[in-house]
Each structure stands twice: as C-alpha cells, then as structure tokens.
mmCIF file of C-alpha atoms and ligand atoms in Angstrom:
data_model
loop_
_atom_site.group_PDB
_atom_site.id
_atom_site.type_symbol
_atom_site.label_atom_id
_atom_site.label_comp_id
_atom_site.label_asym_id
_atom_site.label_seq_id
_atom_site.Cartn_x
_atom_site.Cartn_y
_atom_site.Cartn_z
ATOM 1 C CA MET A 846 19.420 60.152 -32.373
ATOM 2 C CA MET A 847 17.819 56.480 -34.047
ATOM 3 C CA LYS A 848 20.242 54.272 -32.822
ATOM 4 C CA LYS A 849 19.863 56.049 -29.104
ATOM 5 C CA TYR A 850 16.041 55.409 -29.640
ATOM 6 C CA LYS A 851 16.752 51.603 -30.440
ATOM 7 C CA MET A 852 18.653 51.161 -27.522
ATOM 8 C CA LEU A 853 15.843 52.474 -25.388
ATOM 9 C CA PHE A 854 13.526 50.238 -26.572
ATOM 10 C CA TRP A 855 14.802 47.409 -26.123
ATOM 11 C CA LEU A 856 16.143 47.826 -22.627
ATOM 12 C CA LEU A 857 12.522 48.877 -21.969
ATOM 13 C CA LEU A 858 11.280 45.455 -23.487
ATOM 14 C CA SER A 859 14.225 43.602 -21.569
ATOM 15 C CA MET A 860 12.820 45.257 -18.073
ATOM 16 C CA LEU A 861 9.381 44.308 -19.347
ATOM 17 C CA ALA A 862 10.119 40.025 -19.495
ATOM 18 C CA LEU A 863 12.105 40.107 -16.343
ATOM 19 C CA VAL A 864 9.267 41.784 -14.339
ATOM 20 C CA GLY A 865 7.247 38.763 -15.900
ATOM 21 C CA CYS A 866 9.114 36.250 -15.061
ATOM 22 C CA GLY A 867 9.098 37.053 -11.362
ATOM 23 C CA SER A 868 5.644 37.373 -10.973
ATOM 24 C CA ARG A 869 3.593 35.021 -12.782
ATOM 25 C CA ARG A 870 5.487 31.587 -11.732
ATOM 26 C CA HIS A 871 2.366 29.360 -11.914
ATOM 27 C CA VAL A 872 1.305 30.361 -15.344
ATOM 28 C CA GLU A 873 4.129 31.020 -17.885
ATOM 29 C CA LYS A 874 6.179 27.302 -18.042
ATOM 30 C CA GLU A 875 6.368 26.981 -21.642
ATOM 31 C CA ASN A 876 8.066 30.466 -21.640
ATOM 32 C CA THR A 877 11.070 29.909 -19.265
ATOM 33 C CA THR A 878 11.690 26.458 -20.941
ATOM 34 C CA ASN A 879 12.949 24.832 -23.627
ATOM 35 C CA VAL A 880 11.935 21.438 -22.933
ATOM 36 C CA PRO A 881 9.078 19.932 -24.146
ATOM 37 C CA SER A 882 5.978 20.932 -22.301
ATOM 38 C CA GLU A 883 4.583 17.206 -21.714
ATOM 39 C CA GLY A 884 1.057 18.287 -22.095
ATOM 40 C CA ILE A 885 1.503 20.501 -19.018
ATOM 41 C CA ASP A 886 -1.181 22.443 -17.938
ATOM 42 C CA SER A 887 0.067 26.112 -17.154
ATOM 43 C CA ASN A 888 -2.885 27.235 -15.268
ATOM 44 C CA SER A 889 -2.449 24.291 -13.100
ATOM 45 C CA VAL A 890 0.005 23.611 -10.152
ATOM 46 C CA VAL A 891 2.880 21.042 -11.931
ATOM 47 C CA VAL A 892 4.166 18.698 -9.879
ATOM 48 C CA GLY A 893 7.157 16.683 -11.264
ATOM 49 C CA PHE A 894 7.726 13.211 -9.880
ATOM 50 C CA SER A 895 10.789 11.147 -10.371
ATOM 51 C CA GLN A 896 9.937 8.123 -9.357
ATOM 52 C CA LEU A 897 13.081 5.588 -8.851
ATOM 53 C CA GLY A 898 12.114 2.410 -10.899
ATOM 54 C CA ALA A 899 9.204 0.069 -11.454
ATOM 55 C CA GLU A 900 11.086 -3.033 -9.152
ATOM 56 C CA SER A 901 8.503 -4.160 -7.140
ATOM 57 C CA ASP A 902 4.469 -4.751 -6.866
ATOM 58 C CA TRP A 903 5.148 -2.228 -3.827
ATOM 59 C CA ARG A 904 6.641 0.539 -6.222
ATOM 60 C CA ASN A 905 3.601 0.002 -8.777
ATOM 61 C CA ALA A 906 1.519 0.637 -6.155
ATOM 62 C CA ASN A 907 2.967 3.522 -5.051
ATOM 63 C CA THR A 908 3.361 4.848 -8.602
ATOM 64 C CA GLU A 909 -0.556 4.444 -9.184
ATOM 65 C CA SER A 910 -1.699 5.931 -5.780
ATOM 66 C CA MET A 911 0.670 8.956 -6.885
ATOM 67 C CA LYS A 912 -0.640 9.385 -10.334
ATOM 68 C CA GLU A 913 -4.378 8.880 -8.883
ATOM 69 C CA ALA A 914 -4.373 11.228 -6.844
ATOM 70 C CA PHE A 915 -2.606 14.167 -8.762
ATOM 71 C CA TYR A 916 -4.428 12.664 -12.281
ATOM 72 C CA ALA A 917 -7.751 13.217 -10.343
ATOM 73 C CA ARG A 918 -7.025 16.378 -8.302
ATOM 74 C CA HIS A 919 -8.921 19.557 -9.957
ATOM 75 C CA GLY A 920 -6.079 22.317 -10.686
ATOM 76 C CA TYR A 921 -2.893 19.985 -10.393
ATOM 77 C CA SER A 922 -0.981 18.422 -13.401
ATOM 78 C CA LEU A 923 1.567 15.784 -12.606
ATOM 79 C CA VAL A 924 4.823 15.153 -14.913
ATOM 80 C CA PHE A 925 5.861 11.456 -14.547
ATOM 81 C CA LYS A 926 9.552 10.191 -14.736
ATOM 82 C CA ASP A 927 10.858 6.855 -14.224
ATOM 83 C CA GLY A 928 14.253 6.715 -12.761
ATOM 84 C CA GLN A 929 14.912 2.912 -13.884
ATOM 85 C CA GLN A 930 16.869 2.019 -10.573
ATOM 86 C CA LYS A 931 19.476 4.684 -11.638
ATOM 87 C CA GLN A 932 20.267 7.960 -9.601
ATOM 88 C CA SER A 933 21.708 9.481 -12.747
ATOM 89 C CA ASN A 934 18.460 9.186 -14.319
ATOM 90 C CA GLN A 935 16.600 10.630 -11.234
ATOM 91 C CA ILE A 936 19.078 13.929 -10.886
ATOM 92 C CA THR A 937 18.661 14.007 -15.051
ATOM 93 C CA ALA A 938 14.272 14.107 -14.374
ATOM 94 C CA VAL A 939 14.981 16.730 -10.874
ATOM 95 C CA ARG A 940 17.199 18.976 -13.349
ATOM 96 C CA THR A 941 14.308 18.686 -16.128
ATOM 97 C CA PHE A 942 11.658 19.622 -13.448
ATOM 98 C CA ILE A 943 13.669 22.513 -13.061
ATOM 99 C CA GLN A 944 13.980 23.652 -16.819
ATOM 100 C CA GLN A 945 10.275 23.175 -17.002
ATOM 101 C CA ASP A 946 10.050 25.404 -14.091
ATOM 102 C CA VAL A 947 7.721 22.764 -12.228
ATOM 103 C CA ASP A 948 5.943 23.900 -8.925
ATOM 104 C CA TYR A 949 6.922 21.265 -6.799
ATOM 105 C CA ILE A 950 9.646 18.353 -7.308
ATOM 106 C CA VAL A 951 8.489 14.669 -5.869
ATOM 107 C CA LEU A 952 11.660 12.762 -5.291
ATOM 108 C CA ALA A 953 11.458 8.964 -4.529
ATOM 109 C CA PRO A 954 15.303 7.990 -4.493
ATOM 110 C CA VAL A 955 16.794 5.195 -5.186
ATOM 111 C CA THR A 956 19.624 5.446 -2.499
ATOM 112 C CA GLU A 957 20.351 8.074 -0.367
ATOM 113 C CA THR A 958 23.869 9.573 -0.985
ATOM 114 C CA GLY A 959 24.564 11.893 -3.909
ATOM 115 C CA TRP A 960 21.731 14.565 -3.858
ATOM 116 C CA ASP A 961 23.475 17.442 -2.431
ATOM 117 C CA SER A 962 24.020 19.502 -5.914
ATOM 118 C CA VAL A 963 20.880 18.916 -7.602
ATOM 119 C CA LEU A 964 18.926 19.361 -4.705
ATOM 120 C CA GLN A 965 20.747 22.630 -4.312
ATOM 121 C CA GLU A 966 19.637 23.368 -7.836
ATOM 122 C CA ALA A 967 16.231 23.080 -6.877
ATOM 123 C CA ARG A 968 16.728 25.398 -4.142
ATOM 124 C CA ASP A 969 18.402 28.240 -6.180
ATOM 125 C CA ALA A 970 15.358 27.729 -8.723
ATOM 126 C CA ASP A 971 13.072 28.211 -6.038
ATOM 127 C CA ILE A 972 11.528 25.120 -6.348
ATOM 128 C CA PRO A 973 10.248 22.907 -3.185
ATOM 129 C CA VAL A 974 11.289 19.446 -3.074
ATOM 130 C CA ILE A 975 9.023 16.813 -1.273
ATOM 131 C CA LEU A 976 10.472 13.891 -0.280
ATOM 132 C CA VAL A 977 8.564 10.319 -0.570
ATOM 133 C CA ASP A 978 9.172 6.848 0.899
ATOM 134 C CA ARG A 979 13.253 7.062 0.909
ATOM 135 C CA LEU A 980 15.373 9.463 2.637
ATOM 136 C CA VAL A 981 18.090 11.505 1.416
ATOM 137 C CA ASP A 982 21.678 11.771 3.076
ATOM 138 C CA VAL A 983 22.613 15.301 2.787
ATOM 139 C CA SER A 984 24.950 18.178 4.763
ATOM 140 C CA ASP A 985 22.055 20.480 5.026
ATOM 141 C CA GLU A 986 18.274 19.024 5.793
ATOM 142 C CA SER A 987 16.417 22.017 4.403
ATOM 143 C CA LEU A 988 17.820 21.348 0.886
ATOM 144 C CA TYR A 989 14.315 19.803 0.974
ATOM 145 C CA GLN A 990 10.907 20.507 2.941
ATOM 146 C CA CYS A 991 9.612 17.394 4.284
ATOM 147 C CA TRP A 992 8.850 13.431 4.096
ATOM 148 C CA VAL A 993 6.319 11.218 3.966
ATOM 149 C CA GLY A 994 7.174 7.468 4.152
ATOM 150 C CA SER A 995 7.779 4.188 6.505
ATOM 151 C CA ASP A 996 10.065 3.573 9.501
ATOM 152 C CA PHE A 997 11.678 0.871 7.849
ATOM 153 C CA GLU A 998 13.995 0.184 11.312
ATOM 154 C CA LEU A 999 11.232 -0.193 13.538
ATOM 155 C CA GLU A 1000 9.568 -2.567 10.818
ATOM 156 C CA ALA A 1001 12.503 -4.575 10.977
ATOM 157 C CA LYS A 1002 12.261 -4.483 15.050
ATOM 158 C CA LYS A 1003 8.430 -5.648 14.470
ATOM 159 C CA VAL A 1004 9.451 -8.687 12.338
ATOM 160 C CA CYS A 1005 12.767 -9.709 14.435
ATOM 161 C CA GLU A 1006 10.437 -9.785 17.169
ATOM 162 C CA TRP A 1007 7.934 -12.073 15.967
ATOM 163 C CA LEU A 1008 10.994 -14.339 15.207
ATOM 164 C CA ASN A 1009 12.277 -13.576 18.647
ATOM 165 C CA GLN A 1010 8.823 -14.719 20.210
ATOM 166 C CA TYR A 1011 8.080 -17.308 17.721
ATOM 167 C CA ALA A 1012 11.602 -19.111 18.745
ATOM 168 C CA ILE A 1013 10.732 -18.628 22.145
ATOM 169 C CA ALA A 1014 7.359 -20.039 22.386
ATOM 170 C CA ASN A 1015 8.608 -23.332 20.140
ATOM 171 C CA GLY A 1016 11.616 -23.702 22.270
ATOM 172 C CA ILE A 1017 14.074 -23.267 19.660
ATOM 173 C CA ALA A 1018 17.147 -21.852 21.168
ATOM 174 C CA PRO A 1019 18.478 -18.417 19.905
ATOM 175 C CA GLY A 1020 22.022 -19.765 18.236
ATOM 176 C CA ASP A 1021 19.846 -22.161 16.749
ATOM 177 C CA LEU A 1022 18.852 -19.585 14.042
ATOM 178 C CA HIS A 1023 20.697 -19.719 10.845
ATOM 179 C CA ILE A 1024 19.505 -16.469 9.057
ATOM 180 C CA VAL A 1025 20.537 -15.027 6.033
ATOM 181 C CA ASP A 1026 19.649 -11.675 4.475
ATOM 182 C CA LEU A 1027 18.457 -11.324 1.343
ATOM 183 C CA GLN A 1028 18.943 -6.965 1.510
ATOM 184 C CA GLY A 1029 17.458 -4.625 -0.903
ATOM 185 C CA THR A 1030 18.811 -2.014 -2.862
ATOM 186 C CA LEU A 1031 22.362 -1.411 -0.894
ATOM 187 C CA GLY A 1032 22.241 2.497 0.653
ATOM 188 C CA SER A 1033 18.376 2.745 0.147
ATOM 189 C CA THR A 1034 16.802 3.616 3.387
ATOM 190 C CA ALA A 1035 14.560 0.982 3.162
ATOM 191 C CA GLN A 1036 17.604 -1.679 3.042
ATOM 192 C CA ILE A 1037 19.618 0.116 5.621
ATOM 193 C CA GLY A 1038 16.543 0.028 8.247
ATOM 194 C CA ARG A 1039 15.916 -3.432 7.752
ATOM 195 C CA SER A 1040 19.456 -4.373 7.394
ATOM 196 C CA ARG A 1041 20.226 -2.489 10.525
ATOM 197 C CA GLY A 1042 17.620 -3.728 12.553
ATOM 198 C CA LEU A 1043 18.263 -7.599 11.784
ATOM 199 C CA TYR A 1044 21.491 -7.402 12.971
ATOM 200 C CA GLU A 1045 20.782 -5.015 16.330
ATOM 201 C CA ALA A 1046 18.141 -7.946 16.805
ATOM 202 C CA ALA A 1047 20.721 -10.502 16.221
ATOM 203 C CA MET A 1048 23.432 -9.275 18.179
ATOM 204 C CA GLU A 1049 20.820 -8.561 21.142
ATOM 205 C CA ASN A 1050 19.438 -12.451 20.853
ATOM 206 C CA GLY A 1051 22.015 -14.286 19.893
ATOM 207 C CA TRP A 1052 21.216 -15.044 16.729
ATOM 208 C CA ASP A 1053 23.319 -16.801 13.972
ATOM 209 C CA ILE A 1054 24.083 -14.380 10.966
ATOM 210 C CA VAL A 1055 24.803 -17.516 8.010
ATOM 211 C CA ASP A 1056 25.262 -14.517 5.256
ATOM 212 C CA ALA A 1057 23.906 -11.160 3.044
ATOM 213 C CA ALA A 1058 23.438 -10.070 0.045
ATOM 214 C CA GLU A 1059 22.203 -7.716 -2.323
ATOM 215 C CA ALA A 1060 18.615 -9.038 -4.043
ATOM 216 C CA ASP A 1061 17.716 -5.263 -5.163
ATOM 217 C CA PHE A 1062 14.388 -6.055 -4.111
ATOM 218 C CA THR A 1063 13.644 -7.996 -7.199
ATOM 219 C CA GLN A 1064 11.817 -11.559 -7.631
ATOM 220 C CA ALA A 1065 14.307 -12.604 -10.437
ATOM 221 C CA ARG A 1066 17.718 -11.832 -7.639
ATOM 222 C CA GLY A 1067 16.113 -13.221 -4.608
ATOM 223 C CA ARG A 1068 15.855 -16.130 -6.624
ATOM 224 C CA GLU A 1069 19.591 -15.974 -7.738
ATOM 225 C CA VAL A 1070 20.692 -14.946 -4.685
ATOM 226 C CA MET A 1071 18.859 -17.589 -2.293
ATOM 227 C CA ALA A 1072 20.150 -20.391 -4.969
ATOM 228 C CA SER A 1073 24.021 -19.129 -4.499
ATOM 229 C CA MET A 1074 23.818 -18.929 -0.597
ATOM 230 C CA LEU A 1075 21.993 -22.630 -0.817
ATOM 231 C CA ARG A 1076 25.012 -23.616 -2.602
ATOM 232 C CA ALA A 1077 27.409 -21.841 -0.509
ATOM 233 C CA HIS A 1078 25.699 -22.779 3.090
ATOM 234 C CA ASP A 1079 24.018 -25.813 4.495
ATOM 235 C CA ASN A 1080 22.277 -25.138 7.357
ATOM 236 C CA ILE A 1081 20.113 -22.396 6.730
ATOM 237 C CA ASN A 1082 16.927 -22.368 8.568
ATOM 238 C CA VAL A 1083 15.728 -18.655 8.367
ATOM 239 C CA VAL A 1084 15.425 -16.379 5.051
ATOM 240 C CA TYR A 1085 15.134 -12.490 5.691
ATOM 241 C CA CYS A 1086 14.211 -11.347 2.580
ATOM 242 C CA GLU A 1087 13.692 -7.794 2.697
ATOM 243 C CA ASN A 1088 10.748 -7.270 0.120
ATOM 244 C CA ASP A 1089 7.901 -9.865 -1.125
ATOM 245 C CA ASN A 1090 9.536 -10.003 -4.240
ATOM 246 C CA GLU A 1091 12.330 -10.980 -2.587
ATOM 247 C CA ALA A 1092 10.356 -13.762 -1.121
ATOM 248 C CA ILE A 1093 8.842 -15.409 -3.755
ATOM 249 C CA GLY A 1094 11.940 -15.727 -5.652
ATOM 250 C CA ALA A 1095 13.714 -17.210 -2.569
ATOM 251 C CA ILE A 1096 10.592 -19.773 -2.188
ATOM 252 C CA LYS A 1097 10.797 -20.713 -5.388
ATOM 253 C CA ALA A 1098 14.643 -21.188 -5.219
ATOM 254 C CA LEU A 1099 14.242 -23.053 -2.119
ATOM 255 C CA GLU A 1100 11.586 -25.268 -3.231
ATOM 256 C CA ALA A 1101 13.606 -25.992 -6.425
ATOM 257 C CA ALA A 1102 16.264 -27.065 -4.351
ATOM 258 C CA GLY A 1103 14.393 -29.907 -3.015
ATOM 259 C CA TYR A 1104 13.678 -27.571 0.586
ATOM 260 C CA THR A 1105 10.333 -27.064 2.582
ATOM 261 C CA VAL A 1106 9.533 -23.827 3.286
ATOM 262 C CA GLY A 1107 7.562 -23.164 6.584
ATOM 263 C CA SER A 1108 7.673 -22.535 10.330
ATOM 264 C CA ASP A 1109 8.834 -25.764 11.761
ATOM 265 C CA ILE A 1110 12.409 -25.177 11.820
ATOM 266 C CA LEU A 1111 13.140 -27.681 14.469
ATOM 267 C CA ASN A 1112 11.950 -30.424 11.976
ATOM 268 C CA GLY A 1113 14.153 -28.969 8.879
ATOM 269 C CA GLU A 1114 11.442 -26.195 7.441
ATOM 270 C CA VAL A 1115 13.196 -23.152 6.273
ATOM 271 C CA MET A 1116 11.198 -19.794 7.576
ATOM 272 C CA VAL A 1117 10.630 -16.876 5.170
ATOM 273 C CA LEU A 1118 10.345 -13.950 6.665
ATOM 274 C CA SER A 1119 9.471 -10.551 4.486
ATOM 275 C CA PHE A 1120 8.114 -6.953 3.981
ATOM 276 C CA ASP A 1121 5.408 -4.991 1.967
ATOM 277 C CA GLY A 1122 2.228 -6.794 2.160
ATOM 278 C CA ILE A 1123 0.674 -5.749 -1.234
ATOM 279 C CA ASN A 1124 1.852 -9.129 -3.511
ATOM 280 C CA LYS A 1125 -0.815 -11.000 -4.050
ATOM 281 C CA ASP A 1126 1.106 -13.966 -4.302
ATOM 282 C CA ALA A 1127 3.044 -13.086 -0.901
ATOM 283 C CA LEU A 1128 -0.112 -12.484 0.978
ATOM 284 C CA ASP A 1129 -1.063 -16.266 -0.616
ATOM 285 C CA TYR A 1130 2.157 -17.534 0.874
ATOM 286 C CA ALA A 1131 1.807 -15.867 4.148
ATOM 287 C CA ARG A 1132 -1.789 -17.621 4.407
ATOM 288 C CA GLN A 1133 -0.413 -20.711 3.346
ATOM 289 C CA GLY A 1134 2.580 -20.062 6.021
ATOM 290 C CA LYS A 1135 5.096 -20.030 3.372
ATOM 291 C CA ILE A 1136 5.873 -16.660 4.563
ATOM 292 C CA ALA A 1137 5.866 -16.773 7.794
ATOM 293 C CA CYS A 1138 5.369 -13.279 8.775
ATOM 294 C CA ILE A 1139 4.912 -9.581 6.748
ATOM 295 C CA GLY A 1140 6.350 -6.563 8.139
ATOM 296 C CA GLU A 1141 3.795 -4.475 6.499
ATOM 297 C CA CYS A 1142 5.065 -1.168 4.423
ATOM 298 C CA ASN A 1143 2.182 0.929 2.968
ATOM 299 C CA PRO A 1144 2.955 2.360 -0.286
ATOM 300 C CA MET A 1145 -0.049 4.828 -0.734
ATOM 301 C CA HIS A 1146 1.571 7.627 -0.513
ATOM 302 C CA GLY A 1147 -0.321 9.713 -3.077
ATOM 303 C CA GLU A 1148 -3.164 11.492 -1.015
ATOM 304 C CA ARG A 1149 -0.775 12.330 1.473
ATOM 305 C CA VAL A 1150 1.890 14.044 -0.644
ATOM 306 C CA ALA A 1151 -1.094 15.677 -2.429
ATOM 307 C CA SER A 1152 -2.601 17.294 0.718
ATOM 308 C CA MET A 1153 0.805 18.330 1.564
ATOM 309 C CA ILE A 1154 1.164 20.002 -1.539
ATOM 310 C CA GLU A 1155 -2.026 21.712 -0.830
ATOM 311 C CA GLN A 1156 -0.972 23.008 2.940
ATOM 312 C CA LEU A 1157 2.420 24.201 1.328
ATOM 313 C CA GLU A 1158 -0.112 26.425 -1.023
ATOM 314 C CA LYS A 1159 -2.026 27.876 1.316
ATOM 315 C CA GLY A 1160 1.356 29.001 3.490
ATOM 316 C CA GLU A 1161 0.656 26.447 6.369
ATOM 317 C CA THR A 1162 3.235 24.862 7.830
ATOM 318 C CA ILE A 1163 4.126 20.817 8.020
ATOM 319 C CA ASN A 1164 6.224 18.593 9.828
ATOM 320 C CA LYS A 1165 9.181 17.351 8.045
ATOM 321 C CA LEU A 1166 9.432 13.880 8.584
ATOM 322 C CA ASN A 1167 6.001 11.891 8.785
ATOM 323 C CA TYR A 1168 5.945 8.621 9.351
ATOM 324 C CA VAL A 1169 2.847 6.105 8.261
ATOM 325 C CA ASP A 1170 1.647 3.508 10.673
ATOM 326 C CA GLU A 1171 2.199 -0.053 9.448
ATOM 327 C CA ARG A 1172 0.716 -3.429 10.433
ATOM 328 C CA ILE A 1173 2.629 -7.086 11.108
ATOM 329 C CA PHE A 1174 0.887 -10.133 9.429
ATOM 330 C CA SER A 1175 1.112 -13.670 10.328
ATOM 331 C CA ALA A 1176 -1.202 -16.571 9.905
ATOM 332 C CA LEU A 1177 0.070 -18.427 12.478
ATOM 333 C CA SER A 1178 -1.086 -18.509 15.774
ATOM 334 C CA ASP A 1179 1.980 -18.509 18.052
ATOM 335 C CA VAL A 1180 2.245 -14.992 18.481
ATOM 336 C CA THR A 1181 -0.654 -12.819 18.959
ATOM 337 C CA ASP A 1182 1.603 -9.788 19.670
ATOM 338 C CA ILE A 1183 4.686 -7.887 19.956
ATOM 339 C CA THR A 1184 5.795 -4.936 21.885
ATOM 340 C CA VAL A 1185 8.612 -2.874 20.293
ATOM 341 C CA ASP A 1186 10.004 0.321 21.913
ATOM 342 C CA GLY A 1187 7.913 -0.204 24.789
ATOM 343 C CA GLU A 1188 4.585 -0.043 21.972
ATOM 344 C CA LYS A 1189 2.813 -2.637 21.464
ATOM 345 C CA TYR A 1190 1.691 -4.189 17.986
ATOM 346 C CA SER A 1191 -0.768 -7.184 17.169
ATOM 347 C CA VAL A 1192 -0.250 -9.524 14.687
ATOM 348 C CA THR A 1193 -3.102 -9.242 11.798
ATOM 349 C CA SER A 1194 -3.972 -12.377 9.393
ATOM 350 C CA PRO A 1195 -2.354 -11.658 6.501
HETATM 351 O O1 AHR B 2251 11.143 1.359 -0.194
HETATM 352 C C1 AHR B 2251 10.350 0.689 -0.296
HETATM 353 C C2 AHR B 2251 10.661 -0.815 -0.579
HETATM 354 O O2 AHR B 2251 11.168 -0.185 -1.726
HETATM 355 C C3 AHR B 2251 9.990 -1.641 -0.635
HETATM 356 O O3 AHR B 2251 9.634 -2.650 0.428
HETATM 357 C C4 AHR B 2251 10.478 -2.485 -1.629
HETATM 358 O O4 AHR B 2251 9.176 -3.422 -2.443
HETATM 359 C C5 AHR B 2251 10.656 -0.877 -2.854
HETATM 360 O O5 AHR B 2251 11.147 -1.687 -3.656
#
C-alpha cells in the first residue's frame, strides 16, 4: 500500500514539473540547463549572439554595436560568444544557447553552408534564430526568422561601375585594366557577392582579371597575398580588396615592393579599391587617394536586431530579408555619381 502512495507522489511531482517547463519559458532558464548561466538575468529576454570572430575593424564595430544595443536595453540580456573564425565554434555556441534556453539566437555566420542541422536543433527547441550580416544557405529557409545586413553584390556593382566610369573619364581602355582580387573568407556572403560583382563587371566591360586569392578579410593576409601576387605578375594595375583591412595590408606590400599607390594607372600607379569605410586608416588613405574608391558596408546592426526582437516579442511580423542603405566613397573628382540597376548613387567624399 505504502509503495502505491509513493509511486503516486512521484507521478504527481513529475507532472507538475512538466507543466512548469512549458509555461515559464522566459523565467526559469537556469533550471533547464546544466551550462553555467554566465550572469543571465532570468527575468529578461535573453539573446545569445554568436559572432563569427574579430578579423576586421568592421567586425569589431559590429560587435560593439550589438553589445551597446542590448546592454543598454531595459529587460534584455546578451550572452556573447566569439567564434574565432571557426564554424565549429559557432555551432558549439548555438548548441550552448539552446542548452541555456535563451529566448533568441542571433547568428553572424562565418560562411553560408553547413547550418541545417544546428538550425533544426534550434527550431526543435522553439528558439527563433535571427541572422545578422551574412546569410546561410539552407534547404529550408524557415529555419531562420529573418536577416539584416548588406547587399554585398550591390556594393561590388557600385565600386565596379565607379571603376568603369573612372576608366572612361581618363581614356583607359578596358583591356588595359589588369585586376587582382584579394578575396574575403571563401564561402562567406560578403566574399560571394563581392567576387561575383567583380567577375560580372569584368565580363561585361572586357577587363583582365589577372589573379584571385583568399586574404580572409585581414590586414596580415592582405599584405602576404599582395606580396606573392606581385612576385607572380608584373602587370597588375588595379587591386580589388574585399575589405579595408586587406587594402591596408595590400598598400603596405605594394609600397614595400617599390610601387606607387594611386589612381594614375596610365603612368604606372597601382589603384586600390575596397569595401567597408569604417577603419580610420583606410578612410585616411581614401582622403589621400591611396584607396581610390570604397563601397560602404554598414556594421551598425545592433539597434536593428534589437528592434526586430522587440517586434517579434509583440507578435508582429517582420520582413524576411532586410537590406541596409549604403554609400560609395571617393576623394577623386572624376566620377560624381554612378547608376547601378537603374538607381543613381552620388559619390560621397570619405
Ligand atoms: O561580412 C562583412 C564583412 O566581414 C566586412 O566587409 C569585413 O570587413 C568583415 O570582416
């Protein structure tokens, strides 16, 4: 008889525990996990942010923007994890967030592929995933809620159209543009869009693409890759860098090898083109004309992501893909505006 009462007691207790888990998603995170809670305020909306790394000034500005938006926001807590450029670290971070039962996962994915399983795990745990900056290539797009970031291919089209107009204005024949591409992290949305934009413009205009290699969006790799390209080719006159940190590295390599960096291609100068417009040194180079043109890439996504989450908290629907507006910078007066896909963009001084 006693045994029967004991069994009934345990049955009731486990049923109560189950009811509790289902209805208090926002308040009992520590109880649902064996992972340290890292100071999570269990009464707040908890956001786990998996940043891909700290490879560039753009990335650091993006991290700061996210931290500022969430640390200052009443009722929100941010759990930050740096993936150090490795997708495996980011996958581990997302799994940790799932174990911690955060309310939202924000992911800045290093590359596009390889996310299906872990995003399915987040879906199974009923945690919405918001992508920031780069995109993922998944078989089921409903695995993420929404995305905010740049149109990287449009950035590339703008810089390439600037180069096209510059060449026309200065009487430079398309076949005399000998371009090398210092690519970003291969397989990342930023690299895919910027490389594609260049190759399409080269095909359309008849430019010569001399070489392309991954420089990983870093200054150190930019310098190394540029130095090795200079050893392999003697006709490079345009260096298309897929971000400003690579451009700074490339300029250092060019100058160390005795080249003059500038826009006077017909008189032997080597032109550098770039993306971002957030690094102070790169902007100074642009003011001096050492970087001829920069396609802006805006990293300030913190408030954008936070307001998306606020909308989701209110049960509002938001657009799946959210592109930010971006400018194009050049200190040279040869091209004042460009038109891409029927849209006119003024060239702004850096
Ligand atoms: O995905 C955005 C790109 O990544 C930025 O252009 C670059 O600087 C960063 O590392």
